Coordinates of C-alpha atoms and ligand atoms in Angstrom, one line a residue:
M173 CA 132.6 48.7 111.5
K174 CA 129.3 47.4 112.8
E175 CA 127.3 50.6 112.8
F176 CA 126.0 50.0 109.3
K177 CA 125.1 46.3 109.9
D178 CA 121.6 45.6 108.7
K179 CA 121.0 49.2 107.8
V180 CA 118.8 49.6 104.7
I181 CA 120.7 51.9 102.3
W182 CA 119.5 53.1 98.9
I183 CA 122.3 54.3 96.6
T184 CA 121.7 56.0 93.3
G185 CA 124.5 56.0 90.7
A186 CA 125.6 52.6 92.1
S187 CA 126.6 51.2 88.6
S188 CA 130.0 52.9 88.6
G189 CA 132.5 55.2 90.2
I190 CA 131.8 56.6 93.7
G191 CA 128.4 54.9 94.0
E192 CA 129.8 51.5 93.2
A193 CA 132.7 52.1 95.7
I194 CA 130.2 53.1 98.4
A195 CA 128.1 50.0 97.7
L196 CA 131.1 47.7 98.0
E197 CA 132.4 49.4 101.2
L198 CA 128.9 49.2 102.8
A199 CA 128.6 45.5 101.8
K200 CA 131.7 44.8 103.8
R201 CA 130.0 46.4 106.7
E202 CA 127.0 44.0 106.2
A203 CA 124.5 46.7 105.2
R204 CA 121.3 45.8 103.2
L205 CA 121.6 47.6 99.8
I206 CA 119.3 48.9 97.1
L207 CA 121.4 49.7 94.0
S208 CA 120.0 52.1 91.4
A209 CA 121.2 53.6 88.1
R210 CA 120.0 53.1 84.5
R211 CA 122.2 50.2 83.4
A212 CA 120.7 47.0 84.9
E213 CA 123.6 44.8 83.7
E214 CA 126.2 47.1 85.5
L215 CA 124.0 47.1 88.6
N216 CA 123.9 43.3 88.5
R217 CA 127.7 43.2 88.2
V218 CA 128.1 45.4 91.3
A219 CA 125.4 43.3 93.1
A220 CA 127.5 40.2 92.4
L221 CA 130.6 41.9 93.7
T222 CA 128.9 42.8 97.0
K223 CA 128.5 39.0 97.7
L224 CA 125.4 39.9 99.8
P225 CA 122.6 37.3 100.0
P226 CA 119.5 38.1 97.8
L227 CA 117.5 38.9 101.0
D228 CA 119.9 41.8 101.7
L229 CA 120.1 43.1 98.1
M230 CA 117.8 44.8 95.6
V231 CA 118.7 46.0 92.1
L232 CA 116.3 48.8 91.2
P233 CA 117.1 50.4 87.8
F234 CA 115.6 53.7 86.8
D235 CA 116.4 56.9 85.0
L236 CA 117.0 60.0 87.2
S237 CA 115.8 62.2 84.4
D238 CA 112.3 61.1 85.2
T239 CA 111.6 60.5 88.9
T240 CA 107.8 61.2 88.7
N241 CA 107.3 57.6 90.1
A242 CA 109.7 58.2 93.0
S243 CA 107.0 57.3 95.5
G244 CA 106.3 54.0 93.6
L245 CA 110.1 53.2 93.7
A246 CA 110.3 53.9 97.5
A247 CA 107.2 51.7 98.0
Q248 CA 109.1 48.8 96.2
V249 CA 112.0 49.3 98.6
I250 CA 109.6 49.3 101.6
N251 CA 107.8 46.2 100.4
K252 CA 111.1 44.3 100.5
F253 CA 112.9 45.8 103.5
G254 CA 110.2 47.5 105.6
R255 CA 112.3 50.6 106.2
I256 CA 114.9 53.0 104.6
D257 CA 117.7 54.1 106.9
I258 CA 119.9 56.0 104.5
L259 CA 119.3 57.5 101.0
I260 CA 122.5 58.3 99.1
N261 CA 121.7 60.8 96.3
N262 CA 124.8 60.1 94.3
G263 CA 123.8 59.6 90.6
G264 CA 124.5 62.4 88.2
Y265 CA 126.6 63.5 85.3
S266 CA 128.9 66.5 84.5
Q267 CA 129.2 69.0 81.7
R268 CA 131.9 70.1 79.3
S269 CA 130.2 72.9 77.3
E270 CA 130.1 76.7 77.3
A271 CA 127.0 78.2 78.8
M272 CA 126.0 80.2 75.7
E273 CA 126.7 77.3 73.3
T274 CA 124.6 74.8 75.3
P275 CA 120.9 74.4 74.2
M276 CA 118.2 74.9 76.8
D277 CA 117.1 71.3 76.8
I278 CA 120.6 70.2 77.8
H279 CA 120.6 72.9 80.6
R280 CA 117.2 71.6 81.8
Q281 CA 118.3 67.9 81.7
L282 CA 121.4 68.7 83.8
M283 CA 119.1 70.3 86.4
E284 CA 116.6 67.4 86.2
V285 CA 119.2 64.6 86.8
N286 CA 121.6 66.5 89.2
Y287 CA 119.1 68.4 91.2
F288 CA 115.3 67.6 90.9
S289 CA 115.9 63.9 91.1
A290 CA 117.4 64.2 94.6
V291 CA 114.5 66.4 95.7
N292 CA 112.0 63.9 94.3
L293 CA 113.6 60.8 95.8
T294 CA 114.0 62.5 99.2
Q295 CA 110.3 63.5 99.2
A296 CA 109.5 59.9 98.5
V297 CA 111.6 58.4 101.4
Y298 CA 110.7 61.2 103.9
P299 CA 107.3 59.8 105.0
Y300 CA 109.0 56.5 105.9
M301 CA 111.9 58.2 107.7
K302 CA 109.4 60.4 109.6
R303 CA 107.4 57.3 110.6
Q304 CA 110.7 55.5 111.7
K305 CA 111.6 58.7 113.7
G306 CA 115.0 58.8 111.9
G307 CA 117.0 58.5 108.8
H308 CA 119.9 59.9 106.9
I309 CA 120.0 61.8 103.6
V310 CA 123.4 61.9 101.9
V311 CA 123.8 64.3 98.9
I312 CA 126.8 64.1 96.6
S313 CA 127.4 67.6 95.5
S314 CA 130.9 68.8 94.3
I315 CA 133.4 71.6 94.7
A316 CA 131.5 72.9 91.6
G317 CA 128.7 73.4 94.2
K318 CA 130.9 75.9 95.9
F319 CA 131.9 78.1 92.9
G320 CA 131.1 78.4 89.2
F321 CA 133.7 77.1 86.7
Y322 CA 134.6 77.0 83.0
L323 CA 132.3 74.6 81.0
R324 CA 130.3 73.6 84.1
S325 CA 127.4 76.3 84.1
S326 CA 124.4 74.1 84.7
Y327 CA 126.3 71.3 86.4
S328 CA 127.6 73.9 88.9
A329 CA 124.1 75.5 89.1
A330 CA 122.5 72.1 90.0
K331 CA 125.2 71.4 92.6
H332 CA 124.7 74.9 94.2
A333 CA 120.9 74.3 94.2
L334 CA 121.4 71.1 96.2
H335 CA 123.1 73.1 98.9
G336 CA 120.2 75.6 99.1
F337 CA 117.5 72.9 99.2
F338 CA 119.2 70.4 101.5
E339 CA 120.5 73.0 104.0
S340 CA 116.9 74.1 104.4
F341 CA 115.7 70.5 104.5
R342 CA 118.2 69.8 107.3
L343 CA 116.8 72.6 109.5
E344 CA 113.2 71.5 108.9
T345 CA 113.7 67.8 109.5
E346 CA 116.4 67.4 112.1
N347 CA 113.9 67.5 115.0
Q348 CA 112.4 64.4 113.4
G349 CA 115.7 62.6 113.8
I350 CA 116.6 63.0 110.1
K351 CA 120.3 63.9 109.4
T352 CA 121.6 65.4 106.2
L353 CA 125.2 65.2 104.9
M354 CA 126.4 67.3 102.0
V355 CA 129.5 65.8 100.3
C356 CA 131.7 67.9 98.0
P357 CA 134.2 65.8 96.1
G358 CA 137.1 67.6 94.4
K359 CA 138.7 65.4 91.8
I360 CA 138.0 61.7 92.2
K361 CA 139.3 59.1 89.6
T362 CA 136.0 58.0 88.0
N363 CA 134.5 58.3 84.5
V364 CA 132.7 61.5 85.4
S365 CA 134.5 63.5 82.8
V366 CA 134.2 60.8 80.2
N367 CA 130.4 60.7 80.7
A368 CA 130.1 64.5 80.8
V369 CA 127.7 66.0 78.3
T370 CA 128.9 68.3 75.4
A371 CA 126.9 71.1 73.7
K372 CA 125.9 68.6 71.1
G373 CA 124.4 66.3 73.8
E374 CA 127.1 63.8 73.2
K375 CA 129.5 62.3 75.7
H376 CA 132.8 64.2 76.2
N377 CA 134.5 60.8 76.0
A378 CA 137.8 61.8 77.4
M379 CA 139.2 61.6 81.0
D380 CA 140.4 65.0 82.2
P381 CA 144.1 64.9 82.9
S382 CA 143.3 66.3 86.4
H383 CA 141.3 63.2 87.2
Q384 CA 143.9 60.7 86.0
N385 CA 146.0 60.9 89.2
A386 CA 143.2 61.9 91.5
M387 CA 141.9 60.2 94.7
S388 CA 140.4 56.7 94.1
A389 CA 136.7 56.2 94.3
E390 CA 137.4 53.6 97.0
E391 CA 139.3 56.1 99.2
C392 CA 136.5 58.7 98.6
A393 CA 133.9 56.1 99.6
Q394 CA 135.7 55.4 102.9
H395 CA 135.7 59.1 103.7
I396 CA 132.0 59.4 102.9
I397 CA 131.1 56.4 105.1
R398 CA 133.1 57.8 108.0
A399 CA 131.4 61.2 107.7
I400 CA 128.0 59.4 107.8
G401 CA 129.0 57.5 110.9
R402 CA 130.1 60.7 112.6
N403 CA 126.9 62.6 111.6
E404 CA 128.9 65.3 109.9
E405 CA 127.0 68.0 108.0
E406 CA 129.5 68.6 105.2
L407 CA 132.5 66.8 103.8
L408 CA 135.0 68.1 101.4
V409 CA 136.8 65.1 99.9
G410 CA 139.7 64.9 97.4
G411 CA 143.3 66.2 97.1
K412 CA 145.0 69.6 96.9
E413 CA 142.3 71.0 94.6
L414 CA 140.1 71.4 97.8
L415 CA 142.4 74.3 98.9
I416 CA 140.6 76.6 96.4
V417 CA 137.4 76.3 98.5
K418 CA 139.2 77.7 101.5
I419 CA 141.0 80.4 99.4
R420 CA 137.6 81.6 98.1
R421 CA 136.2 81.8 101.6
Y422 CA 139.1 83.7 103.2
F423 CA 140.8 85.4 100.3
P424 CA 138.2 86.1 97.6
K425 CA 140.3 88.5 95.5
L426 CA 143.1 85.9 95.3
F427 CA 140.5 83.3 94.4
S428 CA 139.3 85.4 91.5
K429 CA 142.9 85.5 90.1
I430 CA 143.5 81.8 90.6
V431 CA 140.2 80.5 89.3
R432 CA 140.8 82.2 85.9
K433 CA 144.1 80.4 85.4
Q434 CA 142.7 77.0 86.1
S435 CA 142.3 74.5 83.2
P436 CA 138.7 73.4 82.5
Y437 CA 140.0 69.9 82.2
Ligands
LIG268 N1 134.4 62.0 90.1 C1 134.6 63.3 90.5 O1 135.7 63.9 90.4 C2 133.4 64.0 91.1 C3 133.6 65.2 91.6 C4 132.5 66.0 92.2 C5 131.3 65.4 92.2 N2 131.1 64.2 91.7 C6 129.7 63.6 91.7 O2 129.8 62.2 92.1 C7 128.6 61.6 91.7 C8 129.0 60.2 91.1 O3 129.8 60.4 89.9 P1 131.1 59.5 89.6 O4 132.3 60.4 89.7 O5 131.0 58.3 90.3 O6 130.8 59.3 88.0 P2 130.3 58.1 87.1 O7 131.3 57.0 87.3 O8 130.1 58.6 85.8 O9 129.0 57.6 87.8 C9 127.8 58.3 87.6 C10 126.7 57.4 88.1 O10 125.4 58.1 87.9 C11 124.5 57.3 87.2 N3 123.7 58.1 86.3 C12 124.1 59.1 85.5 N4 123.0 59.6 84.8 C13 121.9 58.9 85.3 C14 120.5 59.0 85.0 N5 120.0 59.8 84.0 N6 119.7 58.1 85.6 C15 120.2 57.3 86.5 N7 121.5 57.2 86.9 C16 122.4 58.0 86.3 C17 125.4 56.4 86.3 O11 124.8 55.2 86.0 P3 124.1 54.8 84.6 O12 125.0 55.3 83.6 O13 124.1 53.3 84.7 O14 122.7 55.4 84.7 C18 126.6 56.1 87.3 O15 126.2 55.0 88.2 C19 127.9 62.5 90.7 O16 126.9 63.2 91.3 C20 129.0 63.5 90.4 O17 128.5 64.8 90.0 C21 132.1 63.4 91.1

């Protein structure tokens, strides 16, 4: 319980869902938190729920679609806290549109928010972690980072890209004391499907039936925090939908049959 006490932890996508749940769990463990997302009012709501004193809390709103000032954002964190122990690259959004109906600007935006922002923020915190001789990068991927799926082309591509980048990053930085955890949630009950983008660039605005009885964000957050504490390299978290990841690895032909019969929702 005490291993996160006074640790400085920056969470993106902290205004709802999994990020909010991670923030509230870490607050119970007396971590010092930086909460980021676009909606400042929602971040302030989460900040109030943490009940942390202002000294241990920072609300830092920004848009992950433009992280060109990532080093400036990291400098703001360092100015207040003096160090960054853990960066949780969690913010992102999903897709509900067929690959060939989706305009290029929507494909690019999915990559920008779900992939490049994590690279950019990690590059920005890395010099401080190197100086501290340690740190932890947590990346929220998805089971869509393990196989492509209906209506998820660029979302899945971005999540796959995270694995390629951060598995390389892990090899290159672990001798500096930097640990990397890849998290692949299956179905977690959040607004991820409601907030998913359509081919028209609008919100899908409906919760997928498969999410309605899924694992709660709170339970998911507890698994993620346990995996950070145990220095795990990869965590699959969710319910029975995770089985398909194992089926793909060990029975690829069976996987090909099953995946075609799955509902996109
Ligand atoms: N729920 C699942 O079943 C599931 C499964 C696999 C992976 N995941 C991943 O888990 C992560 C969290 O998603 P969630 O399920 O908690 O969904 P969510 O409730 O929709 O939360 C998404 C978070 O990302 C932030 N965000 C989205 N676009 C942003 C942008 N352009 N700039 C800054 N922040 C942005 C949102 O905040 P603002 O709107 O305030 O900006 C929000 O805090 C995502 O990476 C998602 O891909 C979720």
